[in-house]
Coordinates of C-alpha atoms and ligand atoms in Angstrom, one line a residue:
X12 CA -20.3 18.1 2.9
X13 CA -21.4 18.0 6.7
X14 CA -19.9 17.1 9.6
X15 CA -20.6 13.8 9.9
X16 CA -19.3 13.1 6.7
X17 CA -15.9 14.3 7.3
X18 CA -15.8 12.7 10.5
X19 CA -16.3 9.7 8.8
X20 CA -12.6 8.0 6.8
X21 CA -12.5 8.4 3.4
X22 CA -11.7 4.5 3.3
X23 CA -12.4 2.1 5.0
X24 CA -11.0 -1.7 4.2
X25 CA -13.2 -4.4 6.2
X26 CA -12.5 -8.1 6.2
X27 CA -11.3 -8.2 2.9
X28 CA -10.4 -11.7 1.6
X29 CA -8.9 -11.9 -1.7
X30 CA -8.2 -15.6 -3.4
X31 CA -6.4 -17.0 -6.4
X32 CA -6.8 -19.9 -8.0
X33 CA -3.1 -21.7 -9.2
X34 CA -2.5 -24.9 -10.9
X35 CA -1.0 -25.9 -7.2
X36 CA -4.7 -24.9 -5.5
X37 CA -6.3 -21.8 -4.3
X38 CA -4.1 -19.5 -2.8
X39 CA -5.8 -16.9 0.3
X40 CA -3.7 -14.0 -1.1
X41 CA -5.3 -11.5 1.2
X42 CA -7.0 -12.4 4.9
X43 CA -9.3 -10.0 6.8
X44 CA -7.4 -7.3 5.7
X45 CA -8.4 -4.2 7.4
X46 CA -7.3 -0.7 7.9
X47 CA -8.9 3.4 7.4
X48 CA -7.6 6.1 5.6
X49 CA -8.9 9.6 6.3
X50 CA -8.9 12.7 4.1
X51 CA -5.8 14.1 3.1
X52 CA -3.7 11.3 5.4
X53 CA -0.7 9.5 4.0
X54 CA -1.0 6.1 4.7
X55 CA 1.7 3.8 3.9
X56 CA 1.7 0.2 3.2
X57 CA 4.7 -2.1 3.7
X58 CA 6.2 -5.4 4.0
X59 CA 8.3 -7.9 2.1
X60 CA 7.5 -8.3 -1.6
X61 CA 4.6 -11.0 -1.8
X62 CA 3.3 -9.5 1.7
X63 CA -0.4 -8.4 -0.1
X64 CA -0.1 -5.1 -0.9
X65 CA 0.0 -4.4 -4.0
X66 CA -3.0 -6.8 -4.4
X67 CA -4.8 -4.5 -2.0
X68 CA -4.4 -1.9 -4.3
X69 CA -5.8 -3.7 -7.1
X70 CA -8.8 -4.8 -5.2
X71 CA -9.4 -1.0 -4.0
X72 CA -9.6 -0.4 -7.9
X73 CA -11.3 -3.4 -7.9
X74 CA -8.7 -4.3 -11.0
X75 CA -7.9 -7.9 -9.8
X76 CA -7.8 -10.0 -12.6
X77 CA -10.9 -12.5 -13.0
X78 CA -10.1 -14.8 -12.8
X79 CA -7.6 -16.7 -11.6
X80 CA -8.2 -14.2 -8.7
X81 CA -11.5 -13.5 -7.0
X82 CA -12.8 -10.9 -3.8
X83 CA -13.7 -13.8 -1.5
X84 CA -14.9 -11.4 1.3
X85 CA -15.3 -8.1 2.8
X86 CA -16.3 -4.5 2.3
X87 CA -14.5 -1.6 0.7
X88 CA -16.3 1.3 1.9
X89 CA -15.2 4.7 -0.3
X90 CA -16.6 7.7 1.2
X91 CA -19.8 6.0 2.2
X92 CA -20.4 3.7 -0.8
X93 CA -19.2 -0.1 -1.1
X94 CA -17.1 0.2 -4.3
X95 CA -17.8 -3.6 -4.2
X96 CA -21.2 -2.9 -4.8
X97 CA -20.6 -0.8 -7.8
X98 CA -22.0 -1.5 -11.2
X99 CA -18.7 -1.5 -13.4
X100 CA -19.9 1.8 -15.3
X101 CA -20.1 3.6 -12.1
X102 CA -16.5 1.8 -11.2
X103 CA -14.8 3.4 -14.4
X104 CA -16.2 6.7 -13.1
X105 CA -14.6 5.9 -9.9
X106 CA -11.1 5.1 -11.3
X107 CA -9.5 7.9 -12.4
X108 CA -11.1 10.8 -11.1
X109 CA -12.1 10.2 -7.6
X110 CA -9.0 7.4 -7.4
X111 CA -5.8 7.5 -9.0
X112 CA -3.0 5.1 -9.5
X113 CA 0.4 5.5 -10.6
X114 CA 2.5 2.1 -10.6
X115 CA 6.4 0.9 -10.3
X116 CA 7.4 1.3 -13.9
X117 CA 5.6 4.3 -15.4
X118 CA 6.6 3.1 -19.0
X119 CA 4.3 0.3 -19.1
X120 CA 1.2 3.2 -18.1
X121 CA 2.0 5.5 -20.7
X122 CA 0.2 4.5 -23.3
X123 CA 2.7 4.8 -26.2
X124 CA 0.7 5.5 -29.1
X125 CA -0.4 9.4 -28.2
X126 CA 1.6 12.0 -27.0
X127 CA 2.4 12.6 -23.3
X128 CA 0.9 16.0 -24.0
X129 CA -2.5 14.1 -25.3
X130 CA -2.3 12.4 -22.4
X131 CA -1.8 15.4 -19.9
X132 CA -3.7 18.2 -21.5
X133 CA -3.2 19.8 -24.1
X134 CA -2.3 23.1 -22.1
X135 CA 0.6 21.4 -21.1
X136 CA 1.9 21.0 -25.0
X137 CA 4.8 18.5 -24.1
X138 CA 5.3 17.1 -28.2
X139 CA 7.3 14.0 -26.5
X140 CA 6.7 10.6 -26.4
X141 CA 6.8 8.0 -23.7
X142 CA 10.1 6.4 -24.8
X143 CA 12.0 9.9 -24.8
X144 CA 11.5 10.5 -21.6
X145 CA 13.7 9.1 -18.8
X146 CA 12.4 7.0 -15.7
X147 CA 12.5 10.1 -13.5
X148 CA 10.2 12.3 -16.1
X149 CA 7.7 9.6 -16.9
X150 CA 7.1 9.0 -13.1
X151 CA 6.5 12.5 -13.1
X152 CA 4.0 12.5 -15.8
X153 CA 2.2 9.7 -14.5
X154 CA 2.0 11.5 -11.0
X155 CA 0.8 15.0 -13.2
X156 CA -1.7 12.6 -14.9
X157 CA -2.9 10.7 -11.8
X158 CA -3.4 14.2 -10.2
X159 CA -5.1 16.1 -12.6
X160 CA -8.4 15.4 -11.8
X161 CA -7.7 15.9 -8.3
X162 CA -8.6 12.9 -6.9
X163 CA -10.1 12.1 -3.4
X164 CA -6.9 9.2 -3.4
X165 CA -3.7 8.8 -4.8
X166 CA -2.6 4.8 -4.5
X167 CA 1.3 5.1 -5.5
X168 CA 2.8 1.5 -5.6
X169 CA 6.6 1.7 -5.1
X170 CA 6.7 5.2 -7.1
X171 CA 10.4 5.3 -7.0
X172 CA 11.5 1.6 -7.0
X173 CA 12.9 2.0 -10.4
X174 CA 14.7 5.0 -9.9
X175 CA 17.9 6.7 -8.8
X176 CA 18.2 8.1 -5.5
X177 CA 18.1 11.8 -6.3
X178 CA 15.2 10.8 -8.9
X179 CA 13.3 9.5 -5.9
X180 CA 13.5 12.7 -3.5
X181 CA 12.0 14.6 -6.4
X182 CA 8.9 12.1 -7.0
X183 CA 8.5 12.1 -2.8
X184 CA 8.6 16.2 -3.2
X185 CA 6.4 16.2 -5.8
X186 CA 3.9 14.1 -4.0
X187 CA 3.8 15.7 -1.0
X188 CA 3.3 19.5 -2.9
X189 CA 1.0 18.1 -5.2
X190 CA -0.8 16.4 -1.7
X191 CA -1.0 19.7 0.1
X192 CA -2.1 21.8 -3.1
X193 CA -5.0 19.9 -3.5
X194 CA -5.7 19.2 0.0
X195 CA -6.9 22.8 0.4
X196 CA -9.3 21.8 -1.9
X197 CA -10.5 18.7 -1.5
X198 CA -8.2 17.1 1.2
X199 CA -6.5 14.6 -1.4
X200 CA -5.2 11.3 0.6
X201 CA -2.3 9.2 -0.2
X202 CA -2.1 5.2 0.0
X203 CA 1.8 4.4 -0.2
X204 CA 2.6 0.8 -1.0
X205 CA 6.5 0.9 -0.1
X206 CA 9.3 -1.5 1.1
X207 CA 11.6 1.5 1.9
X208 CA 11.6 2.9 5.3
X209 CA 13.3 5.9 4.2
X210 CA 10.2 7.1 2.2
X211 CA 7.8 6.3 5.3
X212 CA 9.5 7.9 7.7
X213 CA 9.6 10.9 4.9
X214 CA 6.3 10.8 3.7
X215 CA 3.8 8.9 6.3
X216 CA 1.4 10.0 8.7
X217 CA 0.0 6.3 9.5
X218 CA 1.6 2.8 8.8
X219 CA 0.4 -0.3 8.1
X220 CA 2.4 -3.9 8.2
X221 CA 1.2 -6.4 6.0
X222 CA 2.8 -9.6 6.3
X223 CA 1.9 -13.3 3.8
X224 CA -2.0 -11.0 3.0
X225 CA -2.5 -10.1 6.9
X226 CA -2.4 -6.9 8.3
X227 CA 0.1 -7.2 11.6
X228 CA 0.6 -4.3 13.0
X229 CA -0.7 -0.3 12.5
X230 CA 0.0 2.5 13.9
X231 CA 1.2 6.1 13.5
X232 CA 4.9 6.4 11.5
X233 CA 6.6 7.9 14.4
X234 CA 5.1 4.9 16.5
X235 CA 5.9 2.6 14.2
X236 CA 9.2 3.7 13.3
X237 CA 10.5 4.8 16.9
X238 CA 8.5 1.7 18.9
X239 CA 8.0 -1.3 17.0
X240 CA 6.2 -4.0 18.7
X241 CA 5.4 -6.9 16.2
X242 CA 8.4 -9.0 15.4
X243 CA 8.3 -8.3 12.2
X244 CA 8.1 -4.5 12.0
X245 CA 11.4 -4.9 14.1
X246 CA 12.6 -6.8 11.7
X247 CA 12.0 -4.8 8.8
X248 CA 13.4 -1.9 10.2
X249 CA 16.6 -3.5 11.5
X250 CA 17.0 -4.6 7.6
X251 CA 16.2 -0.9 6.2
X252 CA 18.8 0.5 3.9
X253 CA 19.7 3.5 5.5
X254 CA 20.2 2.4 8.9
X255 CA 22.8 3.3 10.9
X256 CA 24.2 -0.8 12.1
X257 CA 24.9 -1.0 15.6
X258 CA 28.3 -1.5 15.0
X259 CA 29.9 0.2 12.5
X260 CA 30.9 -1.5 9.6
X261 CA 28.8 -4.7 10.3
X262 CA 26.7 -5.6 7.4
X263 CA 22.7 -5.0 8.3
X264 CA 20.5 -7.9 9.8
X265 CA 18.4 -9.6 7.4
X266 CA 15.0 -11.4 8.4
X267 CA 16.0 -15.0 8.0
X268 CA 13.5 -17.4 5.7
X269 CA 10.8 -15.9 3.4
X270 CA 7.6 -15.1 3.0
X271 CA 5.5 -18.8 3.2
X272 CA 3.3 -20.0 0.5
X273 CA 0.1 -18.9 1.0
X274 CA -1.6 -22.3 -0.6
X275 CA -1.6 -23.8 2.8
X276 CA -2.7 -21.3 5.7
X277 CA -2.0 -22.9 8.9
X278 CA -3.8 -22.3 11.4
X279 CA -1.1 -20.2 13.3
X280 CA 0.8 -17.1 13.0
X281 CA 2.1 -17.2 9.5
X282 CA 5.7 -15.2 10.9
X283 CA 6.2 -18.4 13.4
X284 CA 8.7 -19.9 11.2
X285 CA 11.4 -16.7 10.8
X286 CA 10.5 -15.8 14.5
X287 CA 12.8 -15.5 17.1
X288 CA 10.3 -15.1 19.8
X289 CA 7.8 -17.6 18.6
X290 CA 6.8 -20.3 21.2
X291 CA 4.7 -23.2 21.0
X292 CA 1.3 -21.5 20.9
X293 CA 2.2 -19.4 17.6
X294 CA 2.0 -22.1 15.2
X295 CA -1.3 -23.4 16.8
X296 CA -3.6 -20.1 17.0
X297 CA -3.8 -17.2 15.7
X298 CA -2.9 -14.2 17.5
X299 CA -6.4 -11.8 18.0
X300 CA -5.4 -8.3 17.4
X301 CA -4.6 -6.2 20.6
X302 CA -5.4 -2.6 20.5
X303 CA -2.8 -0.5 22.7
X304 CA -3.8 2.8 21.2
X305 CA -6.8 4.7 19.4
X306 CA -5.9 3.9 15.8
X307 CA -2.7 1.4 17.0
X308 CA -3.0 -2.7 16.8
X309 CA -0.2 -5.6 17.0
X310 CA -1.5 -9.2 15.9
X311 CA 1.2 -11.3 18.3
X312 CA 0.8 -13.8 21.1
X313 CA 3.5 -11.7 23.1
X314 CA 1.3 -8.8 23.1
X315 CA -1.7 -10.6 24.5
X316 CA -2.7 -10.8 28.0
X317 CA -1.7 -14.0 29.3
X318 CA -0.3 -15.1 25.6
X319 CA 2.8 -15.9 26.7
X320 CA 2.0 -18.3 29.2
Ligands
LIG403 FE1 6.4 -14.3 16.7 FE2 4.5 -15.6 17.9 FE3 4.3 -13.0 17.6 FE4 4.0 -14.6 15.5 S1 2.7 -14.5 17.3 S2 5.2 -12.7 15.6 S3 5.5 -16.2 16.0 S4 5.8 -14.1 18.8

């Protein structure tokens, strides 16, 4: 591999739009959706459930069922080649051994009829089955499994939703050794799809805010995490379990409202209704992304020169 290679991320998400069609209309699931990944980074993905991430994933494997859904737009450009592109043969190839997935509920993965061992390798020789095996040990299967061929990316969405607390440190551990034993060869990145704070701050080098299938806000986790600038990133963070409340004993904030329907874009910010900031102008236009670092964007009218006027 030369230099230029390297140099270049090992994913790179452009414009992508992503539609479903409902019995209520077509719904724009996922709009100009954009962000990078480089080799052996740990990039994590949050927001609110029903924010587009998880359908992001599914459209990196390019695993969106269709229909109702459809890839409306955009490029998904995986160490140099547009997996869009791809002839499904070459797509199976893809899946599996140069990207990996493990999902929320490992049970439904495992497929039930061979062996976890089958599965595995046979080196392994674990005579178990699926159903024997608690939440805790099939995540860590599936994460042995989605490893073994050491992948170029591992796309874990909400690993450890399903599981205890103590279960969850071990899966984060296990990731990040896993991560760093193959990075040495091959530089192994990590796509984290996550609502919990906690597991950004203890896993992720970059962050990206999604928010009703629009990215919103990137930057690194430390950035994110310490200086929040869109609305909604505050937000999220205010309502983290985990946070220490400004005053003790005073239940956490919550981010009023929900997520809108994504049948009707308007033609503004979609945040505008649960925002406290939002001023006339929001539910009008769209923000344009503002760039106040290298590999650091906010899509909001208070962050735009003269956007607040
Ligand atoms: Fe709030 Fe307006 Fe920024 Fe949207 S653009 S997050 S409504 S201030």
């Amino acid at each position: 591999m030369n230099a230029a290679m390297t140099a270049l991320p090992l994913l790179s998400v452009e414009g992508l739009g992503v539609e479903f069609r409902t019995r209520l209309g077509v719904a724009r699931v996922l709009d100009e959706v954009g962000f990078t990944l480089a080799r052996g980074e740990t990039l994590a993905v949050v927001g609110e459930s029903g924010c587009g991430k998880s359908v992001t994933a599914l459209a990196i494997m390019r695993l969106i069922p269709q229909p109702p859904g459809r890839i409306a737009s955009g490029r998904l450009m995986f160490d140099g080649r547009d997996l869009l592109a791809l002839p499904e043969s070459e797509m199976r190839r893809v899946r599996g051994n140069r990207i990996a997935m493990i999902f929320q509920e490992p049970m439904t993965s495992l497929n039930p009829a061979f062996t976890v061992g089958d599965q595995i390798a046979e080196s392994l020789r674990l005579h178990e089955y699926p159903h024997q095996f608690s939440g805790g040990m099939r995540q860590r299967v599936m994460i042995a499994l989605a490893l073994a061929c050491q992948p170029d990316l591992l796309i874990a969405d909400e690993p450890t939703t399903a599981l205890d607390v103590t279960v969850q440190a071990q899966i984060f551990d296990l990731i990040a050794e896993l991560r760093e034993a193959s990075a040495t060869q091959k530089g192994t990145a990590v796509m984290l799809i996550t609502h919990d704070m906690g597991a950004v701050a203890e896993m992720a080098d970059r962050v990206v805010v999604m928010y009703a299938g629009r990215v919103v806000e990137t930057g690194s986790a430390v950035e994110i995490l310490e200086s929040p600038q869109h609305p909604y990133t505050r937000g999220l963070i205010a309502c983290a379990p985990g946070r220490r409340t400004a005053v003790p004993g005073q239940p956490l904030e919550e981010i009023p409202g929900t997520v809108p329907s994504l049948l009707e874009r308007g033609a503004g910010c979609m945040f505008a209704e649960r925002c406290a900031s939002a001023m006339p102008r929001c539910s009008s236009a769209l923000p344009p992304p503002t760039l106040l670092g290298p590999s650091r964007s906010v899509q909001c009218w208070l962050h735009v020169e003269g956007g607040t006027a």
